[in-house]
CSV table of C-alpha atoms in Angstrom, one decimal:
chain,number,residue,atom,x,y,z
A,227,UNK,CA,-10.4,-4.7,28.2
A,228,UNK,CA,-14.2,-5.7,28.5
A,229,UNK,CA,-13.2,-6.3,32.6
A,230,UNK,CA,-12.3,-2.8,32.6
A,231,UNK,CA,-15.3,-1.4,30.4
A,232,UNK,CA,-17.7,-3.5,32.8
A,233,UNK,CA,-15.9,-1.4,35.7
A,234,UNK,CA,-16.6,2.2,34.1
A,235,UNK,CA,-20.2,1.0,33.3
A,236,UNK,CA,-21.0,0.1,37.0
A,237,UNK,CA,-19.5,3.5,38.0
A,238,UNK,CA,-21.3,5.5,35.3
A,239,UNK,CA,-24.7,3.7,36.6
A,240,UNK,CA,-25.5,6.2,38.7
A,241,UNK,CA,-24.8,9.4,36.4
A,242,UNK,CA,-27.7,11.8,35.4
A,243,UNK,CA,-28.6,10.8,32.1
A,244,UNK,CA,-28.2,13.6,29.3
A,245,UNK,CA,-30.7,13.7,27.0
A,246,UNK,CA,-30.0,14.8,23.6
A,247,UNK,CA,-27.0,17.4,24.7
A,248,UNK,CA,-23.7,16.7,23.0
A,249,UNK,CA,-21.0,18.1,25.4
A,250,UNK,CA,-17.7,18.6,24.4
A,251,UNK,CA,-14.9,20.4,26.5
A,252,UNK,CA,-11.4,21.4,26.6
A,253,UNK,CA,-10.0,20.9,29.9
A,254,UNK,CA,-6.4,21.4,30.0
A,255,UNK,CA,-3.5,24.4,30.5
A,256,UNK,CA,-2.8,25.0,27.3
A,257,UNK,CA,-3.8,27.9,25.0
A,258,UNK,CA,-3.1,27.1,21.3
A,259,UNK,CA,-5.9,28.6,19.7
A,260,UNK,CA,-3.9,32.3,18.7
A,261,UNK,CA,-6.5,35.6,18.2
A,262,UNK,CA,-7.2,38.1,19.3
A,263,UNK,CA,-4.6,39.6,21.9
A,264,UNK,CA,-6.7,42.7,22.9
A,265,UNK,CA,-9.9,40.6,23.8
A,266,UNK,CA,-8.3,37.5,24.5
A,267,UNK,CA,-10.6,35.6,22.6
A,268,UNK,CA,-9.9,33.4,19.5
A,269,UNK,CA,-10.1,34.7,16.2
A,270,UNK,CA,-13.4,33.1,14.2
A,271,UNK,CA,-12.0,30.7,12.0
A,272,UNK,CA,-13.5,31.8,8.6
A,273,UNK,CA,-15.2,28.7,6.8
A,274,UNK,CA,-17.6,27.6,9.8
A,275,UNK,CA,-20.9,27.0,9.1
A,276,UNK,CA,-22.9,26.7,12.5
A,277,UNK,CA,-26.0,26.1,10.5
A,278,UNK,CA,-28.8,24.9,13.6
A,279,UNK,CA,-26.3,24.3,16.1
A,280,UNK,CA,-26.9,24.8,19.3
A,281,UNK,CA,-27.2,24.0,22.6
A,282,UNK,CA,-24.6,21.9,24.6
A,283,UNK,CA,-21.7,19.0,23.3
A,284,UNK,CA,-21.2,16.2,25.8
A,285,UNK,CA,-17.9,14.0,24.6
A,286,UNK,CA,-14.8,12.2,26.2
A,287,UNK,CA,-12.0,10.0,25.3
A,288,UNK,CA,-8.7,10.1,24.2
A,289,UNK,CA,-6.3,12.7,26.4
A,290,UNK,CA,-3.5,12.5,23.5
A,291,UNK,CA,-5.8,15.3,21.2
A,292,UNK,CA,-7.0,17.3,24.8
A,293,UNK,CA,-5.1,19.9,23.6
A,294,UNK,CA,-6.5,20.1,19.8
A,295,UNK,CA,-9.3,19.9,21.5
A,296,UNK,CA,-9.0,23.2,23.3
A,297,UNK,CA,-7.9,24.8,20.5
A,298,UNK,CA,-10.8,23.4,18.2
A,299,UNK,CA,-12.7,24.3,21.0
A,300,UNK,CA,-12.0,28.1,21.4
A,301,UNK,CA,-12.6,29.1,17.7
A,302,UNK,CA,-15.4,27.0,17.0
A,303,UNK,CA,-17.8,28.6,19.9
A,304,UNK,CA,-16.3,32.3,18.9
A,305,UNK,CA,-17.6,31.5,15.1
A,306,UNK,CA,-21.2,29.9,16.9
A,307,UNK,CA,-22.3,31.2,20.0
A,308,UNK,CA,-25.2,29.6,20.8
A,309,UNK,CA,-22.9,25.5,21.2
A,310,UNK,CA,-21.6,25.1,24.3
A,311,UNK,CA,-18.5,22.5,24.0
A,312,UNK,CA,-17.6,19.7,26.6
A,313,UNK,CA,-14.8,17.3,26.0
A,314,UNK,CA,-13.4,15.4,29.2
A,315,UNK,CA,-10.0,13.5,28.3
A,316,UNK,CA,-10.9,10.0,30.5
A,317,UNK,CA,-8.7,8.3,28.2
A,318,UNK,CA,-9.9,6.0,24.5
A,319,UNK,CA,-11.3,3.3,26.4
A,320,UNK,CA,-13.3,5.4,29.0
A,321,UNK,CA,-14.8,7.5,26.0
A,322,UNK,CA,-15.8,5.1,24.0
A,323,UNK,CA,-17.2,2.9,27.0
A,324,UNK,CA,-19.3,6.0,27.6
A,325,UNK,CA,-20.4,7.1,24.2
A,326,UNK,CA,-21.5,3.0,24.0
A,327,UNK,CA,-23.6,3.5,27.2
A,328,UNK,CA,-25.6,6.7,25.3
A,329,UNK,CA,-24.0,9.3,27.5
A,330,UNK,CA,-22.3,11.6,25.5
A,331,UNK,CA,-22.6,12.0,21.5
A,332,UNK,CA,-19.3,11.3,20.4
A,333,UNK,CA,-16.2,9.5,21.9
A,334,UNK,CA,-12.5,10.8,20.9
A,335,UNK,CA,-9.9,7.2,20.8
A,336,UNK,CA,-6.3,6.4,19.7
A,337,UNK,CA,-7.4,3.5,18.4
A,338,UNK,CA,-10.6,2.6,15.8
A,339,UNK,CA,-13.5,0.4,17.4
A,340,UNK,CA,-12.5,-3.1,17.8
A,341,UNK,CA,-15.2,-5.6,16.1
A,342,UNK,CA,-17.2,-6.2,19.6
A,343,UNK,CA,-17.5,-2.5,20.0
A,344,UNK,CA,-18.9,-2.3,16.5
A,345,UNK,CA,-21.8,-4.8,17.3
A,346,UNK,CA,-22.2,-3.1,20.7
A,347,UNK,CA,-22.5,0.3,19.0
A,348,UNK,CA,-25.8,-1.0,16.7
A,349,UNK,CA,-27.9,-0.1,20.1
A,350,UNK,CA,-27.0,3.1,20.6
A,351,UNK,CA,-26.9,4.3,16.7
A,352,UNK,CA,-30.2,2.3,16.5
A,353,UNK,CA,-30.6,2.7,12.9
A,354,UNK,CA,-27.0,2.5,11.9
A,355,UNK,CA,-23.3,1.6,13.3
A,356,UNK,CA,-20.5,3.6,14.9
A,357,UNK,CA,-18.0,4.8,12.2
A,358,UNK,CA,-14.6,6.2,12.7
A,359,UNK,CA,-13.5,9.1,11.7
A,360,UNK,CA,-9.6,10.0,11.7
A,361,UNK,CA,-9.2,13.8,12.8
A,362,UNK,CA,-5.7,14.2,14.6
A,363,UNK,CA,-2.2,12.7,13.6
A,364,UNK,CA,0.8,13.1,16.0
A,365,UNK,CA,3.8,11.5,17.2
A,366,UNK,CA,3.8,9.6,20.3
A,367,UNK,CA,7.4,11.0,21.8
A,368,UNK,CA,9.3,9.2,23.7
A,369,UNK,CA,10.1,11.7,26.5
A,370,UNK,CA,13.0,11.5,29.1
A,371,UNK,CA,15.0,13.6,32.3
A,372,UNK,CA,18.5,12.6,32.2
A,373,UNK,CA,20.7,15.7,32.7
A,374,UNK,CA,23.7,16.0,30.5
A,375,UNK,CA,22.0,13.9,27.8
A,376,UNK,CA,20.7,16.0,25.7
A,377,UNK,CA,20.6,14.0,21.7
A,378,UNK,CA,19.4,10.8,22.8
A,379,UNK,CA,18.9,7.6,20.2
A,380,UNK,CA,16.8,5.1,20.7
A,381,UNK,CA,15.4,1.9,18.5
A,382,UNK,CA,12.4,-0.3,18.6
A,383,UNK,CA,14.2,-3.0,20.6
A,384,UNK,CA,15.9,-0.9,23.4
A,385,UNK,CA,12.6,1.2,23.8
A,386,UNK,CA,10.7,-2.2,24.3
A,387,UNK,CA,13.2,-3.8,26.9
A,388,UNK,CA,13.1,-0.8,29.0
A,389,UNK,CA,9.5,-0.2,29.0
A,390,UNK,CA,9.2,-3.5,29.6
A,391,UNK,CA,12.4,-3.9,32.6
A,392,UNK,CA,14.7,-5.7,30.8
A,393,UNK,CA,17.2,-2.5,30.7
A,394,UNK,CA,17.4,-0.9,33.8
A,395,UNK,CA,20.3,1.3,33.6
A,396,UNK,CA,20.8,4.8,31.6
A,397,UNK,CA,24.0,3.2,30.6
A,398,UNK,CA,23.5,0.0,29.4
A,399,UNK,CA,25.5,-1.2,26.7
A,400,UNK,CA,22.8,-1.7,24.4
A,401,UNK,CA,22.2,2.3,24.7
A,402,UNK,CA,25.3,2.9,24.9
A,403,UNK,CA,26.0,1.6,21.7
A,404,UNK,CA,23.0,3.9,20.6
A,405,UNK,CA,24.8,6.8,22.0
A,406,UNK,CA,28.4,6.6,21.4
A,407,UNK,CA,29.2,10.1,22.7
A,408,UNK,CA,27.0,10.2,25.3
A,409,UNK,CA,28.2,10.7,28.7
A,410,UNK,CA,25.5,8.0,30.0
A,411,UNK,CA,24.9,7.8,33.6
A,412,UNK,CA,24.5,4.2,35.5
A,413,UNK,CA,21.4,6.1,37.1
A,414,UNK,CA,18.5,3.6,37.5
A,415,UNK,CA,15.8,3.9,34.4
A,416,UNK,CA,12.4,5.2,35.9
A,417,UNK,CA,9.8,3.7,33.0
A,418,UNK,CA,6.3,5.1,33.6
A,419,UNK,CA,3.2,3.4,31.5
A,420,UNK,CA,-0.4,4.8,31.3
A,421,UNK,CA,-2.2,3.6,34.3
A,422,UNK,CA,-6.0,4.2,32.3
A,423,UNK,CA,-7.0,2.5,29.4
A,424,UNK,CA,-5.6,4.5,26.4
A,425,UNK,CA,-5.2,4.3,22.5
A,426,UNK,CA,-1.7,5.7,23.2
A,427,UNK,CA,-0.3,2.9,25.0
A,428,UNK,CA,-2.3,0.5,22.1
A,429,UNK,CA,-0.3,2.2,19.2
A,430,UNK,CA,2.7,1.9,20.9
A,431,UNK,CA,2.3,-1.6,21.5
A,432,UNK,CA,1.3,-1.8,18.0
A,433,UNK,CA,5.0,-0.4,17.2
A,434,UNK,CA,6.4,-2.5,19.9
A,435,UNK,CA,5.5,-5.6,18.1
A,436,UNK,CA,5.6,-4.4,14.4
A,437,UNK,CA,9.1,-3.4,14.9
A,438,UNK,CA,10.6,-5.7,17.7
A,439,UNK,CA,8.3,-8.4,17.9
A,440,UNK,CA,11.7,-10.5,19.6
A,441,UNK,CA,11.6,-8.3,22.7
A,442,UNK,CA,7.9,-7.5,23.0
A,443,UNK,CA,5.2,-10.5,23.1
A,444,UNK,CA,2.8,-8.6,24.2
A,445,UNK,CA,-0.3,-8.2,22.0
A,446,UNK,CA,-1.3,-4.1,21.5
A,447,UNK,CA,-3.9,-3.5,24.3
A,448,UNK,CA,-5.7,-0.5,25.7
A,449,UNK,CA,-4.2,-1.6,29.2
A,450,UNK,CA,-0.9,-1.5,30.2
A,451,UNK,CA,0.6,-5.7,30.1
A,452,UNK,CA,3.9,-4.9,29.8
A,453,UNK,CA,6.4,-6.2,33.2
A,454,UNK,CA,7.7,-3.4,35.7
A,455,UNK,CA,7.3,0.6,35.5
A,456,UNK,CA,5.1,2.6,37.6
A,457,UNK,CA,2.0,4.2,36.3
A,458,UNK,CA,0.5,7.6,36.1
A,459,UNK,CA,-3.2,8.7,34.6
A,460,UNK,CA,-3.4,10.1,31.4
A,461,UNK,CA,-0.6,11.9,29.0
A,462,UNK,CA,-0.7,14.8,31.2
A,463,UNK,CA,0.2,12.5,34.6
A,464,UNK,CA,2.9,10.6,32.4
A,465,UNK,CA,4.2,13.5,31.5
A,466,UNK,CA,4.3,15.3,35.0
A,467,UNK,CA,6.1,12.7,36.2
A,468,UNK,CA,9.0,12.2,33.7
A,469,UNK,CA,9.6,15.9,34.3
A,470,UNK,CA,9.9,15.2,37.7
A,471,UNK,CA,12.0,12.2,38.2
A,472,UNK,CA,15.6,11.8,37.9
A,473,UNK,CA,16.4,9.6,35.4
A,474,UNK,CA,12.6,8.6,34.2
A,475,UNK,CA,11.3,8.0,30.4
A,476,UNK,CA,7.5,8.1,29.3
A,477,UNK,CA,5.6,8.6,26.3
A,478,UNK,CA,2.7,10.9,25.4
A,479,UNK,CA,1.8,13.2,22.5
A,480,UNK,CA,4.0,15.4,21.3
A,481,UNK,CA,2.4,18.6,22.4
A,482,UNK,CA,2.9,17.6,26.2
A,483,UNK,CA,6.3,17.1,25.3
A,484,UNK,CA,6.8,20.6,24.0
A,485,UNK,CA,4.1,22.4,26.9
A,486,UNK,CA,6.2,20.8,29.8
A,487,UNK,CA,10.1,21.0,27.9
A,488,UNK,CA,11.2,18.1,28.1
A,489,UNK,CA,13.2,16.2,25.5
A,490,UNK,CA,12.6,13.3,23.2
A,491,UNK,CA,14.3,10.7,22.3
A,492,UNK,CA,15.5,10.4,18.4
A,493,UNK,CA,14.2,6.9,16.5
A,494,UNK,CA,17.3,4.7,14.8
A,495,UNK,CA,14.3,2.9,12.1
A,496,UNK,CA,17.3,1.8,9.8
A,497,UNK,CA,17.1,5.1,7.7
A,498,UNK,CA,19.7,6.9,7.0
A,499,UNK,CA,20.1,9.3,10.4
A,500,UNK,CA,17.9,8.8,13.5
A,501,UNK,CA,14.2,10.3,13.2
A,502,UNK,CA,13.5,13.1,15.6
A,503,UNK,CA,9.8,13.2,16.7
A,504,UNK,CA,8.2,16.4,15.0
A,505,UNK,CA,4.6,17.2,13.5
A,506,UNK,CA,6.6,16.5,10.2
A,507,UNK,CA,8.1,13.5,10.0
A,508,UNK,CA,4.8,12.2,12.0
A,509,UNK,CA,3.0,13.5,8.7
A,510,UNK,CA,5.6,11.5,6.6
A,511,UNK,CA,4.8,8.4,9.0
A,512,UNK,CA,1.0,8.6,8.8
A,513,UNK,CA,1.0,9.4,5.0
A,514,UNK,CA,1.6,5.7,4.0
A,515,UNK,CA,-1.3,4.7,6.4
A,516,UNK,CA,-4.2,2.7,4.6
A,517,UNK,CA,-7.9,3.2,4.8
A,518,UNK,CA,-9.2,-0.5,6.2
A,519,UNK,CA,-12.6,0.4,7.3
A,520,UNK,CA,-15.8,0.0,4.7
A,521,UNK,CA,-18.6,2.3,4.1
A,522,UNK,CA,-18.7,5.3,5.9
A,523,UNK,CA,-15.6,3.9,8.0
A,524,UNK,CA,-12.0,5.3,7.9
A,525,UNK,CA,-10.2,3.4,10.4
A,526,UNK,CA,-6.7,3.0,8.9
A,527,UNK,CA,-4.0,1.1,8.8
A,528,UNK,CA,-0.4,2.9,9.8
A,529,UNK,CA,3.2,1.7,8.7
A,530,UNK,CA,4.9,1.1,12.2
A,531,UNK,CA,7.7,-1.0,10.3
A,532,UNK,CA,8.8,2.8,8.1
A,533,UNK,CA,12.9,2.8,7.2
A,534,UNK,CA,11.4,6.5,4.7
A,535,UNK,CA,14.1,8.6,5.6
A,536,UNK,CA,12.4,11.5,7.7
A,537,UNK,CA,9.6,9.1,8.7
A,538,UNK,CA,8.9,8.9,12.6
A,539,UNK,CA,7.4,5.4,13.1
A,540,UNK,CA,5.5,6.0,16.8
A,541,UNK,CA,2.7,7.8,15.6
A,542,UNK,CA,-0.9,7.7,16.3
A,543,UNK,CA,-4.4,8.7,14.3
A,544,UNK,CA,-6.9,10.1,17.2
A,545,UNK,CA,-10.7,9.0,15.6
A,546,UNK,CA,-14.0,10.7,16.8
A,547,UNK,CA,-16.6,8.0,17.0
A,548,UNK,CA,-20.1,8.8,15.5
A,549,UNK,CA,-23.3,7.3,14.5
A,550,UNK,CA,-23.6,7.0,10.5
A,551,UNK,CA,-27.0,6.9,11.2
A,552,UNK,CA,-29.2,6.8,14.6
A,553,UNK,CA,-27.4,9.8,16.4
A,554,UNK,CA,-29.5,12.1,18.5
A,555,UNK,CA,-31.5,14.3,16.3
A,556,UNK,CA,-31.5,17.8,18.4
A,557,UNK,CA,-27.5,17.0,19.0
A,558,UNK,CA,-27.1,16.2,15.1
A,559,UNK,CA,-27.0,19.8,13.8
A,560,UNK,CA,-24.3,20.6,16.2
A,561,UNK,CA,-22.0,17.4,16.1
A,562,UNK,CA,-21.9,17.8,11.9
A,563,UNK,CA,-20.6,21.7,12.7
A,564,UNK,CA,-18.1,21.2,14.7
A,565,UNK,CA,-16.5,18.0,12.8
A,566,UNK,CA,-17.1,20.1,9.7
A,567,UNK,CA,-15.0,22.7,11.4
A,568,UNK,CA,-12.2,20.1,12.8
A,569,UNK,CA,-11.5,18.3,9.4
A,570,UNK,CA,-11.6,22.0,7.4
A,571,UNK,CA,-8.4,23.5,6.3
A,572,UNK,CA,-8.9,25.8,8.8
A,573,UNK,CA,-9.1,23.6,11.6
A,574,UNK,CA,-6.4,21.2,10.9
A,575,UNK,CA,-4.1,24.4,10.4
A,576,UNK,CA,-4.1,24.5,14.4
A,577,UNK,CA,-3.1,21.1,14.3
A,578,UNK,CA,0.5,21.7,13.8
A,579,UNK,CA,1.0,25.1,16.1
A,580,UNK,CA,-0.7,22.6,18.6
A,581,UNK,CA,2.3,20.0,18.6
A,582,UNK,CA,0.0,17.8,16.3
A,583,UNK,CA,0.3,16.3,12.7
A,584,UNK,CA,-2.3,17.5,9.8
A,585,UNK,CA,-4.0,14.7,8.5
A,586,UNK,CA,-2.8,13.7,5.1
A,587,UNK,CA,-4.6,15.6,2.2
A,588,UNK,CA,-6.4,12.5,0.9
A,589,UNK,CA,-7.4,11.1,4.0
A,590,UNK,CA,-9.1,14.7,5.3
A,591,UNK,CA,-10.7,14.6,1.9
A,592,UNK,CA,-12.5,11.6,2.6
A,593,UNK,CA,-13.4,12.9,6.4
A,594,UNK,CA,-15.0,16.1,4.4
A,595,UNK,CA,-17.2,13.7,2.4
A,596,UNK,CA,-18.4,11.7,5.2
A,597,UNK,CA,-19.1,13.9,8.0
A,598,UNK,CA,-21.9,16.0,6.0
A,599,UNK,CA,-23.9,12.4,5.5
A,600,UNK,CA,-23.8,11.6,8.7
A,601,UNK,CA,-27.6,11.1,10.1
C-alpha cells in the first residue's frame, strides 16, 4: 500500500497546487437527486445552512458513494449557490493519498485511516489529526451474468474460492450444492477484482477472512492479493464488465448493481433463509457496528461474522476524512455546510433512493455532533 501511495505522490508532483479551494464533484451517469421535473434542477433540501460558504470544493476518493455523491451534490449547490462542488472517485487509497499531500480538503475512503496515515495526517491538519467520519452505508453486492440463473446463493467460502481461482466452473459442486434447483452451467467463472486501490476490495477481504478465514489467507488490503481474476478500474469498470461477460462475477456497491441491472447473488450466513443484498438488510448489518475510534474519531467496527436473520454481512461504511483541527480556513466554512448537509435527515434520506444504506440513527447522531466542532 505505501508502494502504491509513493506511485500517486510522484504522479501528483507535478499538479497545480490549490490553495485554499475545497473541490468536490459528482462525476458519474446517474441522476438520484429527484426535484424539480419542470426545471430539471434538484429540489433545495430544506435544513441547509450554507452559512459563509463559498467558493470551490476540491475532494476524491472512494468510487463506491460516487453516486451519493451526485446526489448530495445536486441539492446542496441548489440550496447554496455561491459552492462549487468537485468530487473525483480515484478510488480510497488515491483520495486519501491526495488529501495527505494538501491537495484537496477532504478524501472520501471505504476504509478509516490506518495508524501510519494518522501520523502522516498531523502535517497537513498542522494543529490537529485527520478524523473519520462515517457518512454512507451500503452493501457490497456480489454481482453476476449467468443466463438462466436468476436466484443465485452464495456463502463466504464459495465466494472466496472463486474470487480467489479455486472454483472455476458455474457448476461446481460446491455451488451446486448452494443451488439445488439451479440449472448451473459448466461455463467457465470470469472473477474480476478492483484493479485501483479501494476500500471496497479491503471490506471484502475483511469479510473474506472474518467469515472463511480456511479458504482466504489473505490479510484485508486496499490492493487486490488474491490469485487469478482479471481486473477493471473502479466499481463502475467492475461493473461494466460483469454486464458484459458471459459467465463473469464482480462486486461493487449496490447502486451500480441496480443502475446497470444486473443480479446479485443471495448470502447463505447460517440464518434462517439466504440474505439478499438490499439498503435494508445492509442497515441491519451495519447497525451492530462499533464506534473504535477516540475523540473526535468514529471509525467503527462492522460484524462481518452476522447469522441476524435479515442481516447482509458484505457491507461497507464510506468515511470523509477531515482535519479536527488545522483545515484550511477560507475552505472551512464550506466543508462544515456540506457535511452538515450529508449527515442531516435530509441528506441521508437520498441515501436509500440512491441504492445506499442510511447510517444508523445513533451513529449519525454522533456525526451531527462532531462535524460542527470541526476547526
Amino acid at each position: 500500500m505505501k508502494l502504491q501511495r509513493n506511485r500517486l505522490r510522484a504522479l501528483s508532483l507535478g499538479a497545480v497546487a490549490i490553495s485554499g479551494a475545497l473541490v468536490l464533484t459528482a462525476c458519474g451517469s446517474d441522476d438520484n437527486s429527484g426535484g424539480d421535473s419542470a426545471s430539471g434542477k434538484p429540489a433545495a433540501p430544506s435544513n441547509v445552512k450554507c452559512d459563509d460558504a463559498k467558493g470551490q470544493l476540491l475532494a476524491s476518493g472512494s468510487s463506491a458513494q460516487d453516486n451519493a455523491m451526485q446526489a448530495w451534490v445536486k441539492a446542496f449547490q441548489t440550496a447554496c449557490s455561491g459552492v462549487e462542488i468537485n468530487y473525483s472517485p480515484d478510488g480510497s487509497g488515491a483520495g486519501i493519498t491526495k488529501w495527505l499531500q494538501g491537495t484537496t480538503a477532504f478524501a472520501g475512503s471505504d476504509s478509516a485511516l490506518a495508524p501510519d496515515e494518522t501520523t502522516e495526517s498531523k502535517k497537513v491538519c498542522k494543529t490537529g489529526q485527520g478524523i473519520n467520519l462515517p457518512m454512507v452505508g451500503g452493501p457490497i453486492a456480489i454481482g453476476y451474468n449467468l443466463p438462466g440463473v436468476d436466484n443465485l446463493v452464495l456463502n463466504a467460502d464459495t465466494i472466496a474460492q472463486i474470487f480467489d481461482s479455486k472454483i472455476t466452473k458455474w457448476n461446481d459442486p460446491a455451488i451446486a450444492k448452494l443451488n439445488p434447483d439451479a440449472k448451473l452451467p459448466s461455463t467457465d467463472i470470469q472473477a474480476f477484482h478492483r484493479s485501483d486501490e479501494s476500500g471496497t476490495t479491503q471490506n471484502l477481504g475483511k469479510y473474506l477472512q472474518a467469515a472463511a478465514p480456511k479458504s482466504w489467507k489473505y490479510e484485508p488490503d486496499k490492493a487486490w492479493k488474491a490469485k487469478g481474476g482479471q481486473s477493471a478500474s473502479g466499481s463502475s469498470g467492475v461493473a461494466s464488465q460483469v454486464k458484459s461477460t458471459a459467465g463473469a462475477i464482480g462486486y461493487f456497491e449496490l447502486s451500480y448493481a441496480k443502475s446497470n441491472s444486473i443480479p446479485t447473488a443471495k448470502v447463505d450466513t447460517g440464518a434462517s433463509q439466504p440474505v439478499e443484498a438490499t439498503t435494508e438488510t445492509a442497515s441491519a448489518g451495519i447497525a451492530a457496528a462499533k464506534v473504535v475510534g477516540t475523540g473526535k474519531d468514529l471509525s467503527l467496527s462492522l460484524d462481518y461474522k452476522t447469522k441476524a436473520d435479515g442481516a447482509y454481512p458484505i457491507i461497507l461504511v464510506t468515511y470523509e476524512i477531515v482535519c479536527d483541527k488545522g483545515n484550511k480556513s477560507d475552505a472551512l466554512p464550506a466543508i462544515k455546510a456540506f457535511l452538515n448537509y450529508t449527515a442531516s435527515e435530509d441528506g441521508q434520506k437520498i441515501l436509500s433512493d440512491a441504492g445506499y444504506a442510511p447510517l444508523p440513527d445513533e451513529i449519525a447522531a454522533k456525526v451531527r455532533e462532531i462535524v460542527p466542532t470541526i476547526a
